[in-house]
Coordinates of C-alpha atoms in Angstrom, one line a residue:
Chain A
X233 CA 192.2 -119.9 117.8
X234 CA 191.3 -116.2 117.5
X235 CA 189.0 -114.6 114.9
X236 CA 185.7 -116.0 114.1
X237 CA 182.5 -116.1 112.2
X238 CA 180.6 -113.5 114.2
X239 CA 180.3 -111.8 117.5
X240 CA 178.4 -114.7 119.0
X241 CA 180.1 -117.7 117.5
X242 CA 183.8 -117.7 117.0
X243 CA 186.4 -120.4 116.1
X244 CA 187.0 -121.2 119.7
X245 CA 183.3 -122.0 120.2
X246 CA 183.2 -124.2 117.2
X247 CA 186.3 -126.0 118.4
X248 CA 184.7 -126.7 121.8
X249 CA 181.5 -128.1 120.4
X250 CA 183.1 -130.3 117.7
X251 CA 182.5 -133.5 119.8
X252 CA 178.8 -132.7 119.9
X253 CA 178.7 -131.8 116.2
X254 CA 180.4 -135.0 115.3
X255 CA 177.9 -137.0 117.3
X256 CA 175.0 -135.2 115.7
X257 CA 176.4 -135.8 112.2
X258 CA 177.2 -139.4 112.8
X259 CA 173.8 -140.0 114.4
X260 CA 171.9 -138.4 111.5
X261 CA 174.3 -140.2 109.1
X262 CA 173.3 -143.6 110.6
X263 CA 169.6 -142.7 110.2
X264 CA 170.2 -142.0 106.5
X265 CA 172.4 -144.9 105.5
X266 CA 170.2 -147.3 107.5
X267 CA 167.9 -147.4 104.5
X268 CA 170.7 -148.6 102.2
X269 CA 171.5 -151.7 104.2
X270 CA 169.5 -154.9 103.9
X271 CA 168.7 -156.8 107.1
X272 CA 171.9 -158.8 107.1
X273 CA 174.1 -155.7 106.8
X274 CA 172.7 -153.9 109.8
X275 CA 176.0 -154.4 111.7
X276 CA 177.3 -151.6 109.4
X277 CA 175.3 -149.1 111.5
X278 CA 177.2 -150.3 114.6
X279 CA 180.5 -149.9 112.7
X280 CA 179.6 -146.4 111.7
X281 CA 178.7 -145.6 115.3
X282 CA 182.1 -147.0 116.4
X283 CA 184.0 -144.8 113.9
X284 CA 182.0 -141.8 115.1
X285 CA 182.9 -142.5 118.7
X286 CA 186.5 -142.9 117.9
X287 CA 186.5 -139.5 116.2
X288 CA 184.8 -138.0 119.3
X289 CA 187.4 -139.5 121.6
X290 CA 190.2 -138.1 119.3
X291 CA 188.6 -134.7 119.3
X292 CA 188.3 -134.7 123.1
X293 CA 192.0 -135.4 123.3
X294 CA 192.7 -132.6 120.8
X295 CA 190.8 -130.2 123.0
X296 CA 192.8 -131.4 126.0
X297 CA 196.1 -130.8 124.1
X298 CA 195.0 -127.4 123.1
X299 CA 194.2 -126.7 126.8
X300 CA 197.8 -127.8 127.7
X301 CA 199.3 -125.8 124.8
X302 CA 197.8 -122.5 125.9
X303 CA 198.4 -123.5 129.6
X304 CA 194.8 -122.9 130.7
X305 CA 193.0 -125.1 133.2
X306 CA 189.8 -124.6 131.3
X307 CA 188.5 -123.4 128.0
X308 CA 185.2 -121.4 128.1
X309 CA 183.0 -121.0 125.0
X310 CA 179.6 -119.9 123.7
X311 CA 179.5 -116.8 126.0
X312 CA 180.5 -118.8 129.0
X313 CA 177.7 -121.3 128.8
X314 CA 180.2 -124.1 128.0
X315 CA 183.3 -124.8 130.1
X316 CA 185.7 -127.6 129.1
X317 CA 188.2 -128.5 131.8
X318 CA 190.1 -131.7 132.7
X319 CA 187.1 -132.8 134.8
X320 CA 184.8 -132.6 131.7
X321 CA 187.3 -134.3 129.4
X322 CA 187.7 -137.2 131.9
X323 CA 184.0 -137.8 132.4
X324 CA 183.2 -137.4 128.7
X325 CA 185.9 -140.0 127.9
X326 CA 184.3 -142.4 130.4
X327 CA 180.9 -141.9 128.7
X328 CA 182.4 -142.4 125.2
X329 CA 184.1 -145.6 126.4
X330 CA 180.9 -146.9 127.9
X331 CA 179.0 -146.1 124.7
X332 CA 181.7 -147.8 122.6
X333 CA 181.5 -151.0 124.6
X334 CA 177.6 -150.9 124.7
X335 CA 177.6 -150.6 120.9
X336 CA 179.9 -153.6 120.6
X337 CA 177.7 -155.8 122.7
X338 CA 174.5 -154.7 121.0
X339 CA 175.0 -156.1 117.5
X340 CA 174.3 -159.8 118.1
X341 CA 171.7 -159.1 120.8
X342 CA 169.6 -156.9 118.6
X343 CA 169.9 -159.4 115.8
X344 CA 168.4 -162.1 118.0
X345 CA 165.6 -159.7 119.0
X346 CA 164.9 -158.9 115.4
X347 CA 165.1 -155.2 116.3
X348 CA 168.4 -154.4 114.6
X349 CA 167.5 -150.9 113.3
X350 CA 169.7 -148.0 112.7
X351 CA 167.8 -145.8 115.1
X352 CA 169.1 -147.8 118.0
X353 CA 172.7 -146.7 117.4
X354 CA 171.7 -143.2 116.4
X355 CA 169.8 -142.8 119.7
X356 CA 172.9 -143.9 121.6
X357 CA 174.9 -141.2 119.8
X358 CA 172.3 -138.6 120.5
X359 CA 172.2 -139.7 124.1
X360 CA 176.0 -139.2 124.3
X361 CA 175.5 -135.8 122.7
X362 CA 173.3 -134.8 125.6
X363 CA 175.9 -136.1 128.0
X364 CA 178.5 -133.8 126.5
X365 CA 176.4 -130.8 127.3
X366 CA 175.5 -132.1 130.8
X367 CA 179.2 -132.5 131.5
X368 CA 180.5 -129.3 130.0
X369 CA 177.6 -127.0 130.6
X370 CA 178.0 -124.0 132.9
X371 CA 174.7 -122.5 132.2
X372 CA 171.3 -123.7 133.5
X373 CA 169.8 -123.8 130.0
X374 CA 172.7 -125.7 128.5
X375 CA 172.7 -128.2 131.4
X376 CA 168.9 -128.7 131.2
X377 CA 168.7 -129.2 127.5
X378 CA 171.7 -131.6 127.7
X379 CA 170.0 -133.6 130.4
X380 CA 166.8 -133.8 128.4
X381 CA 168.5 -134.9 125.2
X382 CA 170.2 -137.7 127.1
X383 CA 167.1 -138.7 129.0
X384 CA 164.6 -138.6 126.0
X385 CA 167.0 -140.9 124.0
X386 CA 167.3 -143.1 127.0
X387 CA 163.5 -143.6 127.3
X388 CA 163.2 -144.7 123.7
X389 CA 166.2 -147.0 124.0
X390 CA 164.7 -148.6 127.2
X391 CA 161.5 -149.3 125.3
X392 CA 163.2 -150.4 122.1
X393 CA 161.8 -154.0 122.1
X394 CA 158.4 -152.8 121.0
X395 CA 156.9 -156.3 121.0
X396 CA 158.0 -157.1 124.6
X397 CA 155.6 -156.1 127.3
X398 CA 158.3 -155.9 129.9
X399 CA 160.3 -153.5 127.8
X400 CA 157.2 -151.3 127.2
X401 CA 156.4 -151.2 130.9
X402 CA 160.0 -150.5 132.0
X403 CA 160.3 -147.7 129.5
X404 CA 156.9 -146.2 130.6
X405 CA 157.9 -146.1 134.2
X406 CA 161.3 -144.8 133.4
X407 CA 159.7 -142.1 131.3
X408 CA 157.0 -141.0 133.8
X409 CA 159.4 -140.7 136.8
X410 CA 162.2 -139.2 134.5
X411 CA 159.8 -136.5 133.2
X412 CA 158.6 -135.8 136.7
X413 CA 162.1 -135.4 138.1
X414 CA 163.1 -133.2 135.1
X415 CA 160.1 -131.0 136.1
X416 CA 161.3 -130.7 139.7
X417 CA 164.8 -129.9 138.5
X418 CA 163.5 -127.3 136.1
X419 CA 161.5 -125.7 139.0
X420 CA 164.6 -125.6 141.1
X421 CA 166.5 -124.0 138.2
X422 CA 163.8 -121.4 137.7
X423 CA 164.1 -120.4 141.3
X424 CA 167.9 -120.3 141.1
X425 CA 167.5 -117.9 138.2
X426 CA 165.0 -115.9 140.2
X427 CA 167.5 -115.6 143.1
X428 CA 170.5 -114.5 140.9
X429 CA 169.0 -113.0 137.8
X430 CA 171.4 -115.1 135.8
X431 CA 171.6 -118.6 134.4
X432 CA 175.3 -118.9 134.9
X433 CA 176.4 -121.2 137.7
X434 CA 179.2 -119.0 138.9
X435 CA 176.9 -115.9 139.1
X436 CA 174.3 -118.0 140.9
X437 CA 176.9 -119.1 143.4
X438 CA 177.8 -115.5 144.1
X439 CA 174.2 -114.5 144.6
X440 CA 173.5 -117.5 146.9
X441 CA 176.6 -116.6 149.0
X442 CA 175.0 -113.2 149.8
X443 CA 171.7 -114.8 151.0
X444 CA 171.2 -115.6 154.7
X445 CA 171.1 -119.4 155.4
X446 CA 167.4 -119.7 156.3
X447 CA 166.1 -117.9 153.2
X448 CA 162.8 -119.6 152.1
X449 CA 163.3 -119.1 148.3
X450 CA 166.9 -120.4 148.5
X451 CA 165.8 -123.4 150.6
X452 CA 163.0 -124.3 148.2
X453 CA 165.4 -124.0 145.2
X454 CA 167.9 -126.2 147.0
X455 CA 165.3 -128.8 147.9
X456 CA 163.8 -129.1 144.4
X457 CA 167.1 -129.0 142.6
X458 CA 168.7 -131.7 144.9
X459 CA 165.6 -133.9 144.7
X460 CA 165.7 -133.7 140.9
X461 CA 169.4 -134.5 140.8
X462 CA 169.1 -137.5 143.2
X463 CA 166.3 -138.8 141.0
X464 CA 168.6 -138.7 138.0
X465 CA 171.4 -140.7 139.7
X466 CA 168.8 -143.2 141.2
X467 CA 169.5 -142.6 144.9
X468 CA 167.0 -143.9 147.4
X469 CA 164.2 -142.8 148.0
X470 CA 164.1 -141.6 144.4
X471 CA 165.3 -144.9 142.9
X472 CA 162.0 -146.7 142.1
X473 CA 162.3 -146.3 138.3
X474 CA 165.8 -147.9 138.1
X475 CA 165.0 -151.6 138.8
X476 CA 162.0 -151.6 136.5
X477 CA 163.8 -149.7 133.7
X478 CA 166.9 -151.9 134.0
X479 CA 164.9 -155.1 134.0
X480 CA 162.7 -154.2 131.1
X481 CA 165.3 -152.6 128.8
X482 CA 167.3 -154.7 126.3
X483 CA 170.3 -156.1 128.3
X484 CA 172.8 -154.2 126.2
X485 CA 170.9 -151.0 127.0
X486 CA 170.7 -151.8 130.7
X487 CA 174.5 -152.0 130.6
X488 CA 174.6 -148.6 128.8
X489 CA 172.1 -146.9 131.1
X490 CA 173.9 -148.0 134.3
X491 CA 177.3 -146.6 133.1
X492 CA 177.3 -143.8 130.5
X493 CA 174.2 -141.8 131.6
X494 CA 175.1 -142.5 135.2
X495 CA 178.6 -141.1 134.8
X496 CA 177.1 -138.0 133.1
X497 CA 174.5 -137.6 135.8
X498 CA 177.2 -137.6 138.4
X499 CA 179.3 -135.0 136.5
X500 CA 176.1 -133.0 136.2
X501 CA 175.4 -133.3 139.9
X502 CA 178.9 -132.4 141.0
X503 CA 179.0 -129.4 138.6
X504 CA 175.8 -128.0 140.1
X505 CA 176.4 -128.9 143.7
X506 CA 180.1 -127.9 143.8
X507 CA 179.9 -124.8 141.6
X508 CA 176.4 -123.4 141.6
X509 CA 175.2 -124.5 145.1
X510 CA 178.7 -124.4 146.7
X511 CA 177.7 -121.7 149.3
X512 CA 174.9 -124.0 150.6
X513 CA 177.2 -126.9 151.2
X514 CA 177.5 -127.2 155.0
X515 CA 174.0 -126.2 156.1
X516 CA 172.2 -127.2 152.9
X517 CA 173.0 -130.3 150.8
X518 CA 175.6 -132.0 152.8
X519 CA 173.2 -133.3 155.6
X520 CA 170.8 -134.3 152.9
X521 CA 173.5 -136.3 151.1
X522 CA 174.6 -138.1 154.3
X523 CA 171.0 -139.2 154.9
X524 CA 170.4 -140.2 151.3
X525 CA 173.8 -142.1 151.1
X526 CA 173.0 -144.2 154.2
X527 CA 169.5 -145.1 153.0
X528 CA 170.8 -145.8 149.5
X529 CA 173.5 -148.2 150.6
X530 CA 171.0 -149.9 152.9
X531 CA 168.2 -150.4 150.4
X532 CA 170.4 -151.1 147.5
X533 CA 172.4 -153.8 149.2
X534 CA 169.6 -155.4 151.1
X535 CA 167.1 -155.5 148.2
X536 CA 169.8 -157.0 145.9
X537 CA 170.1 -160.0 148.2
X538 CA 166.5 -161.1 147.5
X539 CA 166.6 -160.8 143.7
X540 CA 166.3 -163.7 141.3
X541 CA 166.6 -161.7 138.1
X542 CA 170.2 -160.7 137.3
X543 CA 169.3 -157.4 135.6
X544 CA 167.2 -156.4 138.6
X545 CA 170.0 -157.6 140.9
X546 CA 172.5 -155.4 139.1
X547 CA 170.0 -152.5 139.2
X548 CA 170.0 -152.7 143.0
X549 CA 173.8 -153.2 143.1
X550 CA 174.1 -150.1 141.0
X551 CA 171.9 -148.2 143.4
X552 CA 174.2 -149.3 146.3
X553 CA 177.3 -148.1 144.3
X554 CA 175.5 -144.7 144.0
X555 CA 175.5 -144.6 147.8
X556 CA 179.2 -145.1 147.9
X557 CA 179.9 -142.5 145.3
X558 CA 177.7 -140.0 147.2
X559 CA 179.9 -140.5 150.2
X560 CA 182.8 -139.2 148.3
X561 CA 180.8 -136.0 147.8
X562 CA 180.0 -135.9 151.5
X563 CA 183.7 -135.9 152.4
X564 CA 184.2 -133.4 149.6
X565 CA 188.0 -133.1 150.0
X566 CA 190.5 -133.7 147.2
X567 CA 190.7 -137.5 148.0
X568 CA 187.0 -137.8 147.9
X569 CA 186.6 -136.1 144.5
X570 CA 189.5 -138.1 143.1
X571 CA 187.8 -141.2 144.5
X572 CA 184.6 -140.4 142.7
X573 CA 186.4 -140.0 139.4
X574 CA 188.3 -143.3 139.8
X575 CA 185.1 -145.0 141.0
X576 CA 183.0 -144.0 138.1
X577 CA 185.7 -144.9 135.6
X578 CA 186.3 -148.3 137.1
X579 CA 182.6 -148.9 137.6
X580 CA 182.0 -148.3 133.9
X581 CA 184.5 -151.1 133.0
X582 CA 183.5 -153.7 135.6
X583 CA 179.7 -153.2 135.3
X584 CA 179.8 -153.3 131.5
X585 CA 182.0 -156.4 131.7
X586 CA 179.4 -158.1 133.8
X587 CA 176.6 -157.0 131.4
X588 CA 178.6 -158.3 128.4
X589 CA 178.5 -161.8 129.9
X590 CA 174.8 -161.4 130.5
X591 CA 174.3 -160.3 126.9
X592 CA 176.3 -163.3 125.7
X593 CA 173.7 -165.6 127.5
X594 CA 171.0 -164.5 125.1
X595 CA 170.2 -167.0 122.4
X596 CA 167.2 -168.7 120.9
X597 CA 164.4 -168.5 123.5
X598 CA 166.6 -167.8 126.5
X599 CA 166.6 -164.2 127.5
X600 CA 169.4 -164.9 130.0
X601 CA 168.3 -162.5 132.7
X602 CA 167.3 -165.0 135.4
X603 CA 170.0 -166.0 137.9
X604 CA 169.4 -169.7 136.9
X605 CA 170.5 -168.9 133.4
X606 CA 174.0 -168.5 134.8
X607 CA 174.1 -172.0 136.2
X608 CA 177.0 -174.1 135.0
X609 CA 178.4 -171.3 132.9
X610 CA 181.9 -172.6 133.8
X611 CA 181.2 -175.9 132.1
X612 CA 179.7 -174.2 129.0
X613 CA 182.3 -171.5 128.6
X614 CA 185.1 -171.5 131.2
X615 CA 186.6 -168.2 129.9
X616 CA 183.4 -166.3 130.2
X617 CA 182.7 -167.7 133.7
X618 CA 186.2 -166.7 135.0
X619 CA 185.9 -163.2 133.5
X620 CA 182.4 -162.9 135.2
X621 CA 184.0 -163.9 138.5
X622 CA 186.7 -161.2 138.0
X623 CA 184.0 -158.5 137.3
X624 CA 181.9 -159.6 140.3
X625 CA 184.9 -159.6 142.7
X626 CA 185.8 -156.1 141.3
X627 CA 182.2 -154.9 141.9
X628 CA 182.4 -156.2 145.5
X629 CA 185.7 -154.3 145.9
X630 CA 188.1 -157.2 146.5
X631 CA 191.8 -155.9 146.5
X632 CA 193.6 -156.9 143.3
X633 CA 190.8 -155.8 141.1
X634 CA 190.1 -152.2 140.1
X635 CA 186.9 -151.9 142.1
X636 CA 188.9 -151.9 145.3
X637 CA 190.6 -148.7 144.2
X638 CA 187.4 -146.6 144.0
X639 CA 186.2 -147.8 147.4
X640 CA 189.6 -147.3 148.9
X641 CA 189.8 -143.6 148.0
X642 CA 186.2 -143.0 149.1
X643 CA 186.7 -144.6 152.5
X644 CA 190.1 -142.8 152.9
X645 CA 188.4 -139.5 152.2
X646 CA 185.7 -140.2 154.8
X647 CA 188.3 -141.0 157.5
X648 CA 190.4 -137.9 156.5
X649 CA 187.4 -135.7 157.1
X650 CA 186.4 -137.4 160.4
X651 CA 183.4 -139.3 159.2
X652 CA 184.7 -142.6 160.7
X653 CA 181.2 -143.8 161.6
X654 CA 180.0 -143.5 158.0
X655 CA 183.1 -145.2 156.8
X656 CA 182.6 -148.2 159.1
X657 CA 178.9 -148.4 158.0
X658 CA 179.9 -148.4 154.4
X659 CA 182.5 -151.2 154.9
X660 CA 179.9 -153.3 156.6
X661 CA 177.7 -153.2 153.5
X662 CA 180.6 -154.4 151.4
X663 CA 180.3 -157.7 153.2
X664 CA 176.6 -157.8 152.3
X665 CA 177.3 -157.1 148.7
X666 CA 179.8 -159.9 148.7
X667 CA 176.9 -162.3 149.5
X668 CA 174.8 -161.5 146.5
X669 CA 177.8 -161.3 144.1
X670 CA 179.0 -164.7 145.4
X671 CA 175.5 -166.2 144.9
X672 CA 176.0 -165.7 141.2
X673 CA 179.5 -167.2 141.4
X674 CA 178.1 -170.3 143.1
X675 CA 175.6 -170.6 140.2
X676 CA 178.3 -170.4 137.6
X677 CA 180.8 -172.8 139.1
X678 CA 179.0 -175.3 141.3
X679 CA 175.7 -176.0 139.6
X680 CA 175.1 -178.4 136.8
X681 CA 174.3 -176.5 133.6
X682 CA 170.7 -176.6 132.5
X683 CA 171.8 -176.5 128.9
X684 CA 174.6 -178.7 127.7
X685 CA 175.8 -177.1 124.6
X686 CA 178.8 -174.7 124.9
X687 CA 178.3 -171.0 124.8
X688 CA 179.8 -169.3 121.8
X689 CA 180.7 -165.6 121.8
X690 CA 180.2 -163.2 118.9
X691 CA 183.2 -161.1 117.8
X692 CA 181.7 -157.9 119.2
X693 CA 181.3 -159.5 122.6
X694 CA 184.9 -160.9 122.5
X695 CA 186.3 -157.4 121.9
X696 CA 184.0 -155.9 124.6
X697 CA 185.1 -158.6 127.1
X698 CA 188.8 -157.9 126.3
X699 CA 188.4 -154.2 126.8
X700 CA 186.5 -154.4 130.0
X701 CA 188.7 -157.2 131.4
X702 CA 191.8 -155.1 130.6
X703 CA 190.3 -152.1 132.3
X704 CA 189.3 -154.0 135.4
X705 CA 192.6 -156.0 135.8
X706 CA 195.2 -153.5 134.6
X707 CA 193.8 -150.5 136.6
X708 CA 193.7 -152.8 139.6
X709 CA 197.3 -154.0 139.3
X710 CA 198.8 -150.8 138.0
X711 CA 196.7 -147.9 139.2
X712 CA 199.3 -145.1 139.1
X713 CA 198.4 -143.5 135.7
X714 CA 194.6 -143.6 136.4
X715 CA 195.2 -142.0 139.8
X716 CA 197.2 -139.2 138.2
X717 CA 194.5 -138.7 135.6
X718 CA 191.8 -138.6 138.2
X719 CA 193.9 -136.1 140.3
X720 CA 194.1 -133.8 137.4
X721 CA 190.3 -134.2 136.8
X722 CA 189.3 -132.8 140.2
X723 CA 186.7 -130.1 139.9
X724 CA 188.2 -126.8 141.2
Chain B
X143 CA 152.5 -103.3 138.9
X144 CA 151.8 -106.8 140.1
X145 CA 154.3 -107.8 142.8
X146 CA 156.6 -110.8 142.0
X147 CA 155.2 -112.7 145.0
X148 CA 151.8 -113.1 143.3
X149 CA 153.5 -114.9 140.4
X150 CA 155.4 -117.1 142.8
X151 CA 152.2 -118.1 144.6
X152 CA 150.6 -119.0 141.3
X153 CA 153.6 -121.0 140.1
X154 CA 154.0 -122.8 143.5
X155 CA 150.3 -123.7 143.5
X156 CA 150.5 -125.1 140.0
X157 CA 153.6 -127.0 140.9
X158 CA 151.9 -128.5 144.0
X159 CA 148.9 -129.5 141.9
X160 CA 151.2 -131.1 139.4
X161 CA 153.2 -133.0 142.0
X162 CA 150.0 -134.2 143.7
X163 CA 148.7 -135.3 140.3
X164 CA 151.8 -137.4 139.6
X165 CA 151.7 -139.0 143.0
X166 CA 147.9 -139.7 143.2
X167 CA 146.5 -140.2 139.7
X168 CA 146.4 -143.6 138.1
X169 CA 145.8 -142.8 134.5
X170 CA 149.1 -142.4 132.7
X171 CA 147.8 -139.7 130.4
X172 CA 146.7 -137.6 133.4
X173 CA 150.1 -138.2 135.0
X174 CA 151.7 -136.9 131.8
X175 CA 149.4 -133.8 132.0
X176 CA 150.4 -133.2 135.6
X177 CA 154.1 -133.2 134.5
X178 CA 153.1 -130.6 131.9
X179 CA 151.6 -128.6 134.7
X180 CA 154.9 -128.6 136.6
X181 CA 156.7 -127.4 133.5
X182 CA 154.2 -124.6 133.0
X183 CA 154.8 -123.6 136.6
X184 CA 158.4 -123.4 135.7
X185 CA 157.6 -121.2 132.7
X186 CA 155.6 -118.8 134.8
X187 CA 158.5 -118.5 137.2
X188 CA 161.0 -117.9 134.5
X189 CA 159.0 -115.3 132.7
X190 CA 158.1 -113.5 135.9
X191 CA 161.7 -113.4 137.1
X192 CA 162.8 -112.4 133.6
X193 CA 160.5 -109.3 133.9
X194 CA 161.7 -108.7 137.4
X195 CA 165.4 -108.7 136.6
X196 CA 165.0 -107.1 133.2
X197 CA 167.1 -109.8 131.5
X198 CA 166.1 -112.0 128.6
X199 CA 167.7 -115.2 129.9
X200 CA 164.5 -116.4 131.6
X201 CA 162.3 -115.9 128.5
X202 CA 164.9 -117.8 126.5
X203 CA 164.9 -120.6 129.0
X204 CA 161.1 -120.7 128.9
X205 CA 161.1 -121.2 125.1
X206 CA 163.5 -124.1 125.6
X207 CA 161.3 -125.6 128.2
X208 CA 158.3 -125.4 125.9
X209 CA 160.2 -127.2 123.2
X210 CA 161.4 -129.8 125.7
X211 CA 157.8 -130.3 126.9
X212 CA 156.6 -130.9 123.4
X213 CA 159.4 -133.5 122.8
X214 CA 158.6 -135.2 126.1
X215 CA 154.9 -135.5 125.1
X216 CA 155.9 -137.0 121.8
X217 CA 158.1 -139.6 123.3
X218 CA 155.7 -140.3 126.2
X219 CA 152.7 -140.8 124.0
X220 CA 154.8 -143.0 121.7
X221 CA 155.7 -145.2 124.6
X222 CA 152.2 -145.3 125.8
X223 CA 150.9 -146.4 122.4
X224 CA 153.5 -149.1 122.2
X225 CA 152.4 -150.3 125.6
X226 CA 148.7 -150.1 124.8
X227 CA 149.2 -152.2 121.6
X228 CA 150.6 -155.1 123.7
X229 CA 148.4 -154.7 126.7
X230 CA 145.3 -152.6 126.7
X231 CA 145.7 -150.5 129.8
X232 CA 146.3 -146.9 130.6
X233 CA 146.3 -147.1 134.3
X234 CA 149.7 -147.1 136.1
X235 CA 148.7 -149.7 138.7
X236 CA 147.7 -152.2 136.0
X237 CA 151.2 -152.4 134.6
X238 CA 152.7 -154.8 137.1
X239 CA 154.9 -157.3 135.3
X240 CA 158.0 -155.7 136.8
X241 CA 158.1 -155.6 140.6
X242 CA 160.3 -156.9 143.3

């Protein structure tokens, strides 16, 4: 992989950005060929997106093989502004899988909404392109532009149902708070640059290490950066956008936003906190994270109990999951980081699985996002109801399902590092979460259906259900390979 | 030579005005303008620090931020127009379909 095109861009650089290049090409390709399809052929756009995503996954695995071949733990490129390691490959593969499943569940849904345009799939690919740079970036500029590429695509996707007031409103709130938090984050980044004179995360860490702990400039940089980051992962008290954006967005996009961009945001947060701000861990961001994690679990779980809209309920449940994941970062040891990787992977499968069932409920005039719409699902489609039950049990963290695995490692890491109080507190909230997940189950199995006719599933939804179910059940029953993968993906 | 602290005071003041604007104003266009103010505070910081350290990274970052701000305004106004077509409001407290 030596030699190259110029001093600033060699073959190695090109090799490392191929996933992003592929995404950009396929995204633009979809925009172009969209004109060639008439309205009944729009599913071809989804097919193109799926082919593109498969190529990206293949390319990521090639980069991984190259890494093993030269026996390097990481490959740096573009003048050290890009760093691809096992951590990056792992999180990017999770994002690709989440996008793949979201594309599968979108086709029928967008047809029913009469908004089946090519831009929809192109924006999903562009969003994924942003995630690639968020996950692999080692430079503040790369990280920030990656974040904005992802976020700007996300705002448009959330508001994609142009005729629907709720979609407009959710997207607008998502946009205003998202832009605000990006501003805060950029302010923190500018101060980090001021402290170190460099935009490279490792150089910043060295410069921060030489500062005294009460330095006002460093404190302000820490405060604004961490606030911006917590906004992006929707942790309380910076979560207000999430329920509105999730409820307003098309259901397929709600599934996408709560898994892909969330995984990328966590990789982004971990990269900045564990590499760039590593010297400020014990006196700086760790106490903040403890407080935020406790409040996040409390608000997320308690607010979810009172919801009657399933999308909103899942928004609060996703906020509470953010609380658990942050606890892994509070522990910060190897088990904790492994737990975060497992948790995010498993969460992507089980949450998208649940959203697939919600998407399947959309037909005719029924939007399918009220909790009553689930009533009697077992009598209308027993398979879908049983699968939904499995996803809900997994989300609650009941043992044979995969969801248990993530929580297990997080709690284990808390006990290993002596945070037993926090662990007990977190376990308590699992019981609360069981209540609202079971409320949906009661609806599905014990209520008479409002509509009598059986629920049919489109091919895309069948495949998506198969994939997510396999992920949730197989990882739960046979976790060994995933645990090994997550262990290799620990950020060092 | 103007000391770096002057620039920092200016940018922090701009940043504070921007944050207060986002938190207190009701008109969504003005909220958007306040966000732009925050991004401009960032740019002042970046260019001042770039001069201070004698490296170009800050100025490059500032150019990227300007481009990003432009993209953000385009998306934001697009969303606002879509909202306005369905419901003729520009005030943030009048969009209230979604709440818990």
